[in-house]
Coordinates of C-alpha atoms in Angstrom, one line a residue:
Chain A
M1 CA 22.5 40.8 17.1
Q2 CA 22.0 38.6 14.0
T3 CA 18.5 37.5 12.9
I4 CA 18.0 33.9 11.9
I5 CA 14.2 33.9 11.1
E6 CA 12.5 36.8 9.5
V7 CA 8.8 36.9 8.8
E8 CA 7.6 39.9 6.7
N9 CA 4.1 40.8 6.0
V10 CA 3.0 37.2 5.8
S11 CA -0.6 36.3 5.2
K12 CA -2.2 32.9 4.7
S13 CA -5.9 32.2 4.2
F14 CA -7.8 28.9 4.1
G15 CA -10.9 29.6 2.1
H16 CA -12.4 32.6 3.6
V17 CA -10.7 32.2 6.9
K18 CA -7.6 34.3 7.4
A19 CA -5.3 32.3 9.6
V20 CA -2.4 34.7 9.5
D21 CA -2.9 38.3 8.7
E22 CA 0.1 40.6 7.7
L23 CA 2.4 39.1 10.3
N24 CA 5.8 40.6 11.0
F25 CA 8.5 39.4 13.4
Y26 CA 12.0 38.3 13.5
V27 CA 14.0 35.8 15.7
T28 CA 17.6 36.6 16.9
K29 CA 20.2 34.0 16.5
G30 CA 20.8 32.0 19.7
S31 CA 17.8 33.3 21.6
L32 CA 14.9 31.5 23.2
F33 CA 11.8 32.8 21.3
S34 CA 8.2 32.0 22.4
F35 CA 5.2 32.1 20.3
L36 CA 2.0 32.4 22.3
G37 CA -1.6 32.0 21.5
T38 CA -4.7 30.1 22.3
N39 CA -5.7 27.2 20.1
G40 CA -6.7 28.5 16.7
A41 CA -4.7 31.7 16.9
G42 CA -2.7 30.8 13.9
K43 CA 0.4 29.4 15.6
S44 CA 0.4 26.1 13.6
T45 CA 0.0 27.9 10.3
V46 CA 3.0 30.1 11.0
I47 CA 5.1 27.1 12.1
S48 CA 4.1 25.2 8.9
I49 CA 5.2 28.1 6.8
I50 CA 8.5 28.3 8.6
L51 CA 8.9 24.6 8.1
T52 CA 8.3 25.1 4.3
V53 CA 5.3 22.7 4.5
L54 CA 2.9 25.5 3.7
Q55 CA 3.5 28.4 1.3
P56 CA 2.4 31.9 2.4
D57 CA -0.2 33.7 0.2
S58 CA 1.8 36.8 0.4
G59 CA 4.9 38.2 2.2
S60 CA 8.2 36.5 2.7
V61 CA 9.9 34.2 5.2
T62 CA 13.6 33.7 5.4
V63 CA 15.4 31.1 7.6
N64 CA 19.1 31.6 8.0
G65 CA 19.2 33.5 4.8
F66 CA 17.2 30.9 2.8
T67 CA 13.8 31.9 1.5
V68 CA 10.7 29.8 2.0
G69 CA 9.4 28.5 -1.3
K70 CA 12.6 28.8 -3.1
E71 CA 15.3 27.1 -0.9
D72 CA 13.1 24.7 1.1
E73 CA 15.5 21.9 1.1
F74 CA 18.2 24.0 2.8
I75 CA 15.8 25.3 5.3
R76 CA 14.7 21.8 6.3
K77 CA 18.3 21.0 7.1
E78 CA 18.5 24.1 9.4
I79 CA 15.6 23.2 11.5
G80 CA 14.9 20.4 13.9
V81 CA 11.3 19.9 14.8
V82 CA 9.5 18.6 17.9
F83 CA 5.9 18.2 17.1
Q84 CA 3.1 18.4 19.7
E85 CA 2.2 14.8 19.1
S86 CA 4.7 11.9 19.4
L87 CA 5.1 10.9 15.8
L88 CA 7.8 8.3 15.7
D89 CA 6.9 4.7 14.9
P90 CA 5.5 3.0 18.0
L91 CA 6.4 -0.6 16.7
L92 CA 10.1 0.2 16.1
S93 CA 12.8 0.6 18.7
V94 CA 14.1 4.0 19.6
Q95 CA 17.4 3.1 17.8
E96 CA 15.6 2.0 14.7
N97 CA 13.5 5.1 14.7
L98 CA 16.4 7.5 15.0
A99 CA 18.5 5.6 12.3
I100 CA 15.7 5.8 9.8
R101 CA 15.1 9.5 10.3
A102 CA 18.8 10.2 10.2
Q103 CA 19.0 8.4 6.8
L104 CA 16.2 10.6 5.5
Y105 CA 18.7 13.6 6.1
G106 CA 21.2 11.8 3.8
M107 CA 23.6 10.9 6.5
A108 CA 25.9 8.0 5.9
K109 CA 26.0 4.8 8.1
H110 CA 29.0 5.8 10.3
E111 CA 27.6 9.3 10.7
I112 CA 24.3 8.0 11.9
L113 CA 25.8 5.9 14.7
S114 CA 27.7 8.8 16.1
A115 CA 24.8 11.1 15.6
I116 CA 22.6 8.8 17.7
Q117 CA 25.2 8.5 20.4
R118 CA 25.6 12.3 20.5
C119 CA 21.9 13.0 20.7
A120 CA 21.2 10.1 23.2
E121 CA 23.8 11.8 25.4
I122 CA 22.1 15.2 25.3
V123 CA 18.7 13.9 26.2
D124 CA 19.9 11.0 28.3
I125 CA 18.2 8.1 26.5
H126 CA 21.0 5.6 26.4
S127 CA 19.2 3.1 28.6
I128 CA 16.0 3.1 26.4
L129 CA 17.6 2.9 22.9
K130 CA 16.6 -0.8 22.5
Q131 CA 13.1 -0.3 23.7
R132 CA 10.1 0.1 21.4
Y133 CA 9.0 3.7 21.1
G134 CA 5.4 2.8 21.6
K135 CA 6.1 1.3 25.1
L136 CA 7.8 4.5 26.5
S137 CA 6.2 6.9 28.9
G138 CA 5.2 10.4 27.8
G139 CA 8.3 12.0 29.2
Q140 CA 10.7 9.4 27.6
K141 CA 8.9 9.8 24.3
R142 CA 9.4 13.5 24.5
R143 CA 13.1 13.1 25.0
V144 CA 13.4 10.7 22.1
D145 CA 11.5 13.3 19.9
I146 CA 14.1 15.9 20.9
A147 CA 16.8 13.6 20.0
R148 CA 15.3 13.0 16.7
A149 CA 15.1 16.7 16.1
L150 CA 18.8 17.1 16.9
L151 CA 20.1 14.3 14.6
H152 CA 21.1 16.5 11.7
Q153 CA 22.7 19.2 13.9
P154 CA 20.2 21.9 13.0
K155 CA 20.8 25.5 14.0
I156 CA 17.2 26.1 15.0
L157 CA 15.1 23.9 17.3
L158 CA 11.4 24.3 16.8
L159 CA 9.1 23.0 19.5
D160 CA 5.3 22.9 19.2
E161 CA 3.8 22.9 22.6
P162 CA 6.5 20.5 23.8
T163 CA 5.2 19.9 27.3
T164 CA 1.6 19.5 26.7
G165 CA 0.3 16.4 28.5
L166 CA 3.4 15.7 30.5
D167 CA 3.6 15.3 34.3
P168 CA 5.3 18.2 36.2
Q169 CA 8.6 16.4 36.7
S170 CA 9.0 15.5 33.0
R171 CA 8.0 19.0 32.1
Q172 CA 10.7 20.5 34.3
Q173 CA 13.2 18.0 32.8
I174 CA 12.3 19.0 29.3
W175 CA 12.6 22.7 30.1
K176 CA 16.0 22.1 31.6
M177 CA 17.2 20.4 28.4
I178 CA 15.8 23.1 26.2
G179 CA 17.6 25.7 28.3
H180 CA 20.8 23.6 28.1
L181 CA 20.6 23.4 24.3
Q182 CA 20.2 27.1 24.0
K183 CA 23.0 28.1 26.4
E184 CA 25.6 25.3 25.9
H185 CA 25.0 24.5 22.2
G186 CA 24.1 28.0 21.1
M187 CA 20.9 26.8 19.4
T188 CA 18.1 29.2 18.5
V189 CA 15.0 27.8 20.2
F190 CA 11.6 28.7 18.8
L191 CA 8.6 27.4 20.8
T192 CA 5.0 27.7 20.9
T193 CA 2.9 27.3 24.0
H194 CA -0.4 28.4 25.4
Y195 CA 1.0 28.5 28.9
I196 CA 2.7 31.8 29.3
E197 CA 4.4 30.6 32.5
E198 CA 6.5 28.3 30.2
A199 CA 7.6 31.3 28.3
A200 CA 9.0 32.9 31.5
N201 CA 12.6 32.0 30.6
S202 CA 12.4 33.2 27.0
D203 CA 14.3 36.2 25.6
F204 CA 11.3 37.4 23.7
V205 CA 7.6 36.6 23.6
I206 CA 5.0 37.3 20.9
V207 CA 1.4 36.8 21.6
I208 CA -0.8 36.3 18.6
K209 CA -4.6 36.2 18.2
E210 CA -6.6 35.6 15.1
G211 CA -3.4 35.7 13.0
R212 CA -2.2 39.1 14.4
I213 CA 0.3 40.1 17.0
I214 CA -1.4 41.5 20.0
A215 CA 1.5 41.8 22.4
K216 CA 5.3 41.4 22.3
G217 CA 8.3 42.0 24.4
T218 CA 10.4 40.3 27.1
P219 CA 8.5 38.4 29.7
I220 CA 9.3 41.1 32.3
D221 CA 8.1 43.9 29.9
L222 CA 4.8 42.0 29.5
K223 CA 4.3 41.5 33.1
Q224 CA 5.0 45.1 33.8
Q225 CA 2.8 46.3 31.1
Y226 CA -0.1 44.1 31.7
S227 CA 0.1 42.9 35.3
A228 CA -2.2 44.2 38.0
D229 CA -1.7 43.7 41.7
R230 CA -4.5 43.1 43.9
L231 CA -5.2 43.5 47.6
F232 CA -7.4 40.8 49.4
I233 CA -8.9 41.6 52.7
T234 CA -11.1 39.6 55.1
T235 CA -13.1 41.2 57.9
T236 CA -15.7 40.4 60.5
D237 CA -17.6 43.7 60.2
H238 CA -18.8 43.6 56.6
T239 CA -21.2 46.5 56.8
A240 CA -18.7 48.9 58.3
L241 CA -16.0 48.0 55.7
R242 CA -18.4 48.4 52.8
T243 CA -19.6 51.8 54.1
H244 CA -16.0 52.9 54.2
F245 CA -15.2 51.7 50.7
L246 CA -18.3 53.5 49.3
H247 CA -17.5 56.6 51.2
D248 CA -13.9 56.6 49.9
H249 CA -14.9 55.6 46.3
V250 CA -12.8 52.5 46.5
L251 CA -13.8 49.9 43.7
F252 CA -14.0 46.4 45.2
Q253 CA -15.2 43.0 44.3
E254 CA -16.7 40.6 46.7
E255 CA -15.1 37.2 46.9
T256 CA -15.7 34.2 49.1
G257 CA -14.8 35.4 52.6
G258 CA -13.5 38.8 51.7
Y259 CA -12.9 41.6 49.2
T260 CA -10.4 42.3 46.4
I261 CA -9.3 45.7 45.3
D262 CA -7.2 46.4 42.1
L263 CA -4.0 48.3 42.7
P264 CA -1.9 50.4 40.4
N265 CA 1.2 49.0 42.2
T266 CA 2.1 46.8 45.2
T267 CA 3.0 49.7 47.5
A268 CA -0.4 51.3 47.0
A269 CA -1.6 48.8 49.5
I270 CA 0.2 50.3 52.4
P271 CA -2.0 53.5 53.0
M272 CA -5.1 51.4 52.5
L273 CA -4.1 48.9 55.1
H274 CA -3.4 51.8 57.5
K275 CA -6.7 53.4 56.9
Y276 CA -8.8 50.2 57.5
Q277 CA -6.5 48.6 60.1
S278 CA -9.2 48.3 62.7
L279 CA -11.5 46.4 60.4
I280 CA -9.1 44.0 58.8
T281 CA -8.7 40.5 60.2
S282 CA -6.2 39.3 57.4
F283 CA -4.9 40.5 54.2
E284 CA -2.8 39.5 51.2
V285 CA -1.2 41.4 48.3
R286 CA -1.4 39.3 45.2
K287 CA 1.0 39.9 42.3
S288 CA -0.4 38.7 39.0
S289 CA 1.0 35.6 37.4
L290 CA 2.0 35.5 33.8
D291 CA -1.1 33.5 33.2
D292 CA -3.2 36.4 34.4
V293 CA -1.1 38.6 32.1
F294 CA -2.0 36.4 29.2
I295 CA -5.6 36.3 29.9
R296 CA -5.6 40.1 30.3
I297 CA -3.9 40.7 27.1
H298 CA -6.2 38.4 25.4
D299 CA -9.4 40.0 26.8
R300 CA -8.3 43.5 26.3
E301 CA -7.3 43.1 22.7
G302 CA -10.4 41.0 22.0
V303 CA -12.6 44.1 22.3
Chain B
M1 CA 13.4 6.2 -1.5
L2 CA 14.6 2.7 -0.6
V3 CA 15.4 3.8 3.0
F4 CA 11.8 4.9 3.3
A5 CA 10.5 1.8 1.7
K6 CA 12.5 -0.3 4.0
R7 CA 11.0 1.4 7.0
N8 CA 7.5 0.7 5.7
V9 CA 8.3 -3.0 5.1
L10 CA 9.7 -3.3 8.6
L11 CA 6.7 -1.6 10.1
Y12 CA 4.3 -3.8 8.3
F13 CA 5.9 -7.0 9.4
R14 CA 6.2 -5.7 13.0
D15 CA 2.4 -5.3 13.1
K16 CA 1.5 -9.1 13.4
S17 CA -2.2 -8.4 13.3
A18 CA -2.0 -6.4 10.1
V19 CA -0.1 -9.3 8.4
F20 CA -2.7 -11.7 9.7
F21 CA -5.7 -9.6 8.5
S22 CA -4.2 -9.1 5.1
L23 CA -4.0 -12.9 4.9
L24 CA -7.4 -13.4 6.3
A25 CA -9.2 -13.7 3.0
V26 CA -6.7 -16.3 2.0
F27 CA -7.3 -18.3 5.2
I28 CA -11.0 -18.1 4.7
L29 CA -10.7 -19.2 1.1
I30 CA -8.6 -22.3 2.1
A31 CA -11.0 -23.1 4.9
L32 CA -14.0 -22.8 2.5
Y33 CA -12.2 -25.3 0.1
V34 CA -11.3 -27.7 2.8
F35 CA -14.7 -27.9 4.4
F36 CA -17.1 -27.7 1.5
L37 CA -16.2 -25.9 -1.7
G38 CA -13.6 -28.5 -2.6
D39 CA -16.2 -31.4 -2.4
L40 CA -18.8 -29.3 -4.2
I41 CA -16.5 -28.6 -7.1
A42 CA -15.2 -32.2 -7.2
D43 CA -18.8 -33.5 -7.3
G44 CA -19.7 -31.2 -10.1
V45 CA -17.2 -32.7 -12.5
P46 CA -17.1 -36.4 -13.7
D47 CA -14.3 -38.6 -12.4
F48 CA -11.2 -38.6 -14.5
P49 CA -7.5 -39.4 -13.8
A50 CA -5.4 -36.9 -11.8
K51 CA -8.6 -35.3 -10.5
H52 CA -7.2 -34.3 -7.1
W53 CA -4.0 -32.9 -8.7
L54 CA -6.0 -30.9 -11.2
L55 CA -8.4 -29.4 -8.7
L56 CA -5.7 -28.7 -6.2
S57 CA -3.8 -26.8 -8.9
W58 CA -7.0 -24.9 -9.7
I59 CA -7.3 -23.9 -6.0
I60 CA -3.7 -22.8 -5.7
A61 CA -4.0 -20.5 -8.7
G62 CA -7.1 -18.9 -7.0
V63 CA -5.4 -18.6 -3.6
V64 CA -2.3 -16.9 -5.0
T65 CA -4.5 -14.5 -7.1
V66 CA -6.4 -13.5 -3.9
T67 CA -3.1 -13.1 -2.0
S68 CA -1.6 -10.8 -4.6
V69 CA -4.5 -8.4 -4.0
T70 CA -5.1 -8.6 -0.3
T71 CA -1.5 -8.5 0.9
T72 CA -0.7 -5.5 -1.4
L73 CA -3.8 -3.8 -0.1
G74 CA -2.8 -4.7 3.5
A75 CA 0.6 -3.2 2.9
F76 CA -0.9 0.1 1.9
S77 CA -2.2 0.4 5.4
V78 CA 1.1 1.7 6.4
M79 CA 0.5 4.8 4.2
V80 CA -3.1 5.2 5.4
N81 CA -2.0 5.0 9.1
D82 CA 0.8 7.6 8.5
Q83 CA -1.7 10.0 7.2
A84 CA -4.3 9.2 9.8
T85 CA -1.9 9.5 12.8
N86 CA 0.0 12.5 11.3
A87 CA 3.2 10.5 11.3
Y88 CA 3.5 11.7 7.8
K89 CA 4.2 15.3 9.2
D90 CA 7.6 14.2 10.5
F91 CA 8.7 13.0 7.1
R92 CA 7.5 16.1 5.3
V93 CA 9.9 18.2 7.3
T94 CA 12.8 16.2 6.1
P95 CA 14.6 17.2 2.9
I96 CA 13.0 14.2 1.1
K97 CA 10.6 15.2 -1.7
Q98 CA 6.9 14.2 -1.3
S99 CA 7.0 12.4 -4.6
V100 CA 9.9 10.3 -3.3
L101 CA 8.0 9.5 -0.1
L102 CA 5.0 8.4 -2.3
G103 CA 7.3 6.2 -4.4
G104 CA 8.6 4.7 -1.1
Y105 CA 5.1 3.7 -0.1
I106 CA 4.3 2.2 -3.4
I107 CA 7.7 0.2 -3.6
S108 CA 7.2 -1.1 -0.1
S109 CA 3.6 -2.2 -0.8
L110 CA 4.5 -3.9 -4.0
S111 CA 7.5 -5.7 -2.3
I112 CA 5.3 -6.9 0.5
G113 CA 2.6 -8.2 -1.9
F114 CA 5.3 -9.9 -4.0
L115 CA 7.0 -11.5 -1.0
M116 CA 3.7 -12.8 0.5
C117 CA 2.7 -14.3 -2.9
I118 CA 6.0 -16.1 -3.3
M119 CA 5.6 -17.5 0.2
T120 CA 2.0 -18.6 -0.6
L121 CA 3.3 -20.3 -3.7
L122 CA 6.0 -22.1 -1.7
V123 CA 3.4 -23.2 0.9
A124 CA 1.2 -24.5 -2.0
N125 CA 4.1 -26.4 -3.4
A126 CA 4.6 -28.0 0.0
M127 CA 0.9 -28.9 0.0
L128 CA 1.3 -30.6 -3.4
F129 CA 4.2 -32.6 -2.0
A130 CA 2.4 -33.5 1.2
T131 CA -0.6 -34.9 -0.7
G132 CA 1.6 -37.0 -2.9
E133 CA 1.2 -34.9 -6.1
P134 CA 4.1 -33.8 -8.3
V135 CA 5.6 -30.6 -7.2
L136 CA 5.9 -27.6 -9.5
S137 CA 8.7 -27.6 -12.0
F138 CA 11.3 -25.0 -12.2
T139 CA 9.8 -23.5 -15.4
Q140 CA 6.4 -23.4 -13.7
I141 CA 7.9 -21.6 -10.8
I142 CA 9.6 -18.9 -13.0
Q143 CA 6.4 -18.4 -15.0
S144 CA 4.3 -18.2 -11.9
V145 CA 6.7 -15.7 -10.3
S146 CA 6.5 -13.5 -13.4
V147 CA 2.7 -13.6 -13.3
I148 CA 2.8 -12.7 -9.5
F149 CA 5.0 -9.8 -10.4
L150 CA 2.5 -8.5 -12.9
A151 CA -0.4 -9.3 -10.6
V152 CA 1.2 -7.1 -7.8
L153 CA 1.8 -4.4 -10.3
T154 CA -1.8 -4.3 -11.5
A155 CA -3.3 -4.7 -8.0
G156 CA -0.9 -2.0 -6.7
S157 CA -1.8 0.6 -9.3
M158 CA -5.5 -0.1 -8.8
I159 CA -5.2 0.1 -5.0
S160 CA -3.2 3.3 -5.0
L161 CA -6.2 5.0 -6.6
L162 CA -8.5 3.6 -3.9
V163 CA -6.1 4.5 -1.1
I164 CA -6.3 8.2 -1.8
F165 CA -10.0 8.2 -0.8
F166 CA -9.4 6.6 2.6
K167 CA -8.3 9.1 5.3
T168 CA -8.8 7.0 8.4
S169 CA -7.6 3.6 9.5
P170 CA -11.0 2.1 10.3
A171 CA -12.5 3.2 7.0
F172 CA -9.6 1.6 5.2
A173 CA -9.9 -1.5 7.3
A174 CA -13.5 -1.8 6.4
A175 CA -12.8 -1.3 2.7
S176 CA -10.1 -4.0 2.9
T177 CA -12.6 -6.5 4.4
V178 CA -15.1 -5.8 1.7
I179 CA -12.6 -6.1 -1.0
G180 CA -11.1 -9.3 0.5
T181 CA -14.5 -10.8 0.4
L182 CA -15.6 -9.7 -3.0
I183 CA -12.3 -10.4 -4.7
G184 CA -13.1 -14.2 -4.7
F185 CA -16.3 -13.7 -6.5
L186 CA -15.0 -11.0 -8.9
T187 CA -12.3 -13.3 -10.1
G188 CA -14.4 -16.6 -10.4
I189 CA -12.3 -18.3 -7.5
Y190 CA -15.0 -19.2 -5.0
I191 CA -17.3 -20.8 -7.6
P192 CA -16.3 -22.0 -11.2
I193 CA -17.2 -19.3 -13.7
G194 CA -19.2 -21.7 -15.8
T195 CA -21.9 -22.1 -13.2
L196 CA -22.5 -18.3 -13.0
P197 CA -25.1 -16.4 -15.1
A198 CA -23.9 -14.7 -18.2
Y199 CA -23.8 -11.1 -16.8
L200 CA -21.6 -12.2 -13.9
Q201 CA -19.3 -14.0 -16.3
S202 CA -18.9 -10.7 -18.3
M203 CA -18.2 -8.9 -15.2
I204 CA -15.4 -11.4 -14.3
H205 CA -14.1 -11.1 -17.8
I206 CA -13.7 -7.3 -17.5
F207 CA -12.3 -7.4 -14.0
P208 CA -8.5 -7.3 -14.6
I209 CA -7.4 -9.5 -11.6
S210 CA -9.4 -12.4 -13.2
H211 CA -6.9 -12.5 -15.9
I212 CA -4.2 -13.1 -13.3
A213 CA -6.2 -16.2 -12.2
T214 CA -6.6 -17.5 -15.7
L215 CA -2.8 -17.0 -16.4
L216 CA -1.9 -18.8 -13.2
R217 CA -4.3 -21.6 -14.0
Q218 CA -2.9 -22.1 -17.5
I219 CA 0.6 -22.4 -15.9
L220 CA -0.3 -24.5 -12.9
M221 CA -2.9 -26.8 -14.5
D222 CA -1.1 -27.5 -17.7
A223 CA 0.5 -30.8 -16.6
P224 CA -2.4 -32.2 -14.7
M225 CA -4.8 -31.4 -17.5
A226 CA -2.6 -33.2 -20.1
E227 CA -2.9 -36.3 -17.9
A228 CA -6.5 -35.9 -17.1
F229 CA -7.8 -35.4 -20.6
A230 CA -5.2 -37.7 -22.4
Q231 CA -8.0 -40.2 -23.3
A232 CA -10.8 -37.7 -23.5
P233 CA -12.2 -36.0 -26.6
V234 CA -11.1 -32.3 -27.2
E235 CA -14.6 -30.9 -26.6
V236 CA -14.6 -32.4 -23.1
K237 CA -11.3 -30.7 -22.3
E238 CA -12.4 -27.4 -23.8
S239 CA -15.6 -27.3 -22.0
F240 CA -13.8 -28.1 -18.7
Q241 CA -11.3 -25.3 -19.3
L242 CA -14.1 -22.8 -20.1
N243 CA -16.1 -23.9 -17.1
M244 CA -13.2 -23.6 -14.7
G245 CA -12.0 -20.3 -16.2
V246 CA -8.7 -21.6 -17.5
F247 CA -9.5 -19.6 -20.6
F248 CA -12.1 -16.9 -21.1
K249 CA -14.2 -16.8 -24.2
V250 CA -15.6 -13.4 -25.0
N251 CA -18.1 -13.2 -27.9
G252 CA -16.8 -16.5 -29.2
W253 CA -13.2 -15.3 -29.1
Q254 CA -10.8 -17.2 -26.9
I255 CA -8.6 -14.7 -24.9
S256 CA -4.9 -15.7 -25.4
P257 CA -2.4 -15.3 -22.6
F258 CA -0.7 -12.6 -24.6
V259 CA -4.0 -10.5 -24.7
S260 CA -4.5 -11.0 -20.9
V261 CA -0.9 -9.7 -20.3
V262 CA -1.4 -6.7 -22.5
Y263 CA -4.8 -6.0 -20.9
L264 CA -3.2 -6.1 -17.4
L265 CA -0.4 -3.9 -18.5
L266 CA -2.8 -1.4 -19.9
I267 CA -4.9 -1.4 -16.8
T268 CA -1.8 -0.8 -14.7
I269 CA -0.7 2.2 -16.7
I270 CA -4.2 3.7 -16.8
F271 CA -4.7 3.4 -13.0
F272 CA -1.2 4.6 -12.3
I273 CA -1.8 7.8 -14.4
L274 CA -5.2 8.2 -12.7
S275 CA -3.7 7.9 -9.2
V276 CA -1.0 10.4 -9.9
S277 CA -3.4 12.9 -11.3
V278 CA -5.9 12.5 -8.5
M279 CA -3.1 12.9 -6.0
K280 CA -1.8 16.0 -7.7
Y281 CA -5.3 17.4 -7.8
S282 CA -6.3 16.6 -4.2
R283 CA -3.2 18.2 -2.8
R284 CA -4.2 21.6 -3.9

């Protein structure tokens, strides 16, 4: 496995605020890498450093063998960026927008035309090339943004919260495209999000908080490590059930209409259900979602 | 740099309201003249031959001067907007250097200012023709275009220092309105300089853009003045010229066109250096 982005002992402060604190991680070539954190966790700072827009105070970052701060121009040619906001010019048409950005990468006239065709194909925007960017819907804009990021055939696609503010259908469409780019075109995809569910398809996830890594692994690893299953029970005889719980030292929480009990694993529910069978009117075993995992990681490491 | 400048120019002209607002000060000025300033000024001077031609030429010089400032200023809104909306972020991740991007903004703003002034001059020429006055000669046009070029350069370098301090579009728009209104007074265009108190006159003498107005007046009013004062004593002509700001007299010295041009070039260079150093400093 070849690494394409390497971040070593990187720190960056703004005044007295430490945005990134001794950060270490690497991204494997061709993988889908998710960078998770709440707002203000330091995601943007790390991205800005990888994009060579900010320089780290200490530590080193290399992108495809080029070092940030020394070979910025080469790095910029290797990365295509989709920013959180839609940043193309609203008063210009999609075609004009793409042509202008392509020229900024030093492409010649005939190259630009074929590049626009190629990218329009990938994100399916042929029908809106002549429309003004400002008049497009959120999902259409996002697709154009991705096309813009692909113009100069970068090896890495960096997406900063790419689906924030999109409707569910557009969201799904964007994820499909991202997956396609990774698998069919062999691109390395680096994305940030604060929805861990969106990271479910990634090969590797890193969670940062206050500029430090608080958890990392594949989504399945994280789920196993941090997830908790819960049993939810409803009853008609509340007093009897509560007495049993207290007697058996079962920890429970009262919820609207019933009780929840934390379980070490799903199967642990079976003996409990047997025991209280006579009192139970309905039950449900809830597996935690990745969102629960994220909140759990966050809370636990926050102490 | 030119690619980026082209994008800025395209963006400016696509935004019809921005174009309109950068010409607003000019429209207001023309309306003021049509409705009352014109008569006021005409009543203030005695009747002489070619009076309408002479005063119209004076007004044209003023209008073109104001245009050179307001349109160049308006064109810089593209840069302010890019900063305010973060659109600039997308350019910073391209291999283009920041200094080149900055150069692109400056080139586009100067080109827009220049283009709009030339258009104003052509419209003015049409106005001369429509009112039955002699149109501008080829030499006059060449001379005016050179002055316009200098005007846009000076205005551009002064504005680029100003632009650094405006981070949001509304703030910039408000500043543009204030400048658009003040510029007519600061250059002695709304009211002939001779009618103003001495301290205001000195302010106008110092303000660089006023020198653009005098240079344009000298070029555009040369022919009508020759006709108007053919029969009049020299003192009458001279007092008219001083009163209308065709020439400035500072401490009894008459400022020659050469001195005005040198002064403008000097101001341009000083403000350019100031802008570049402030930009470098503020980026840290």
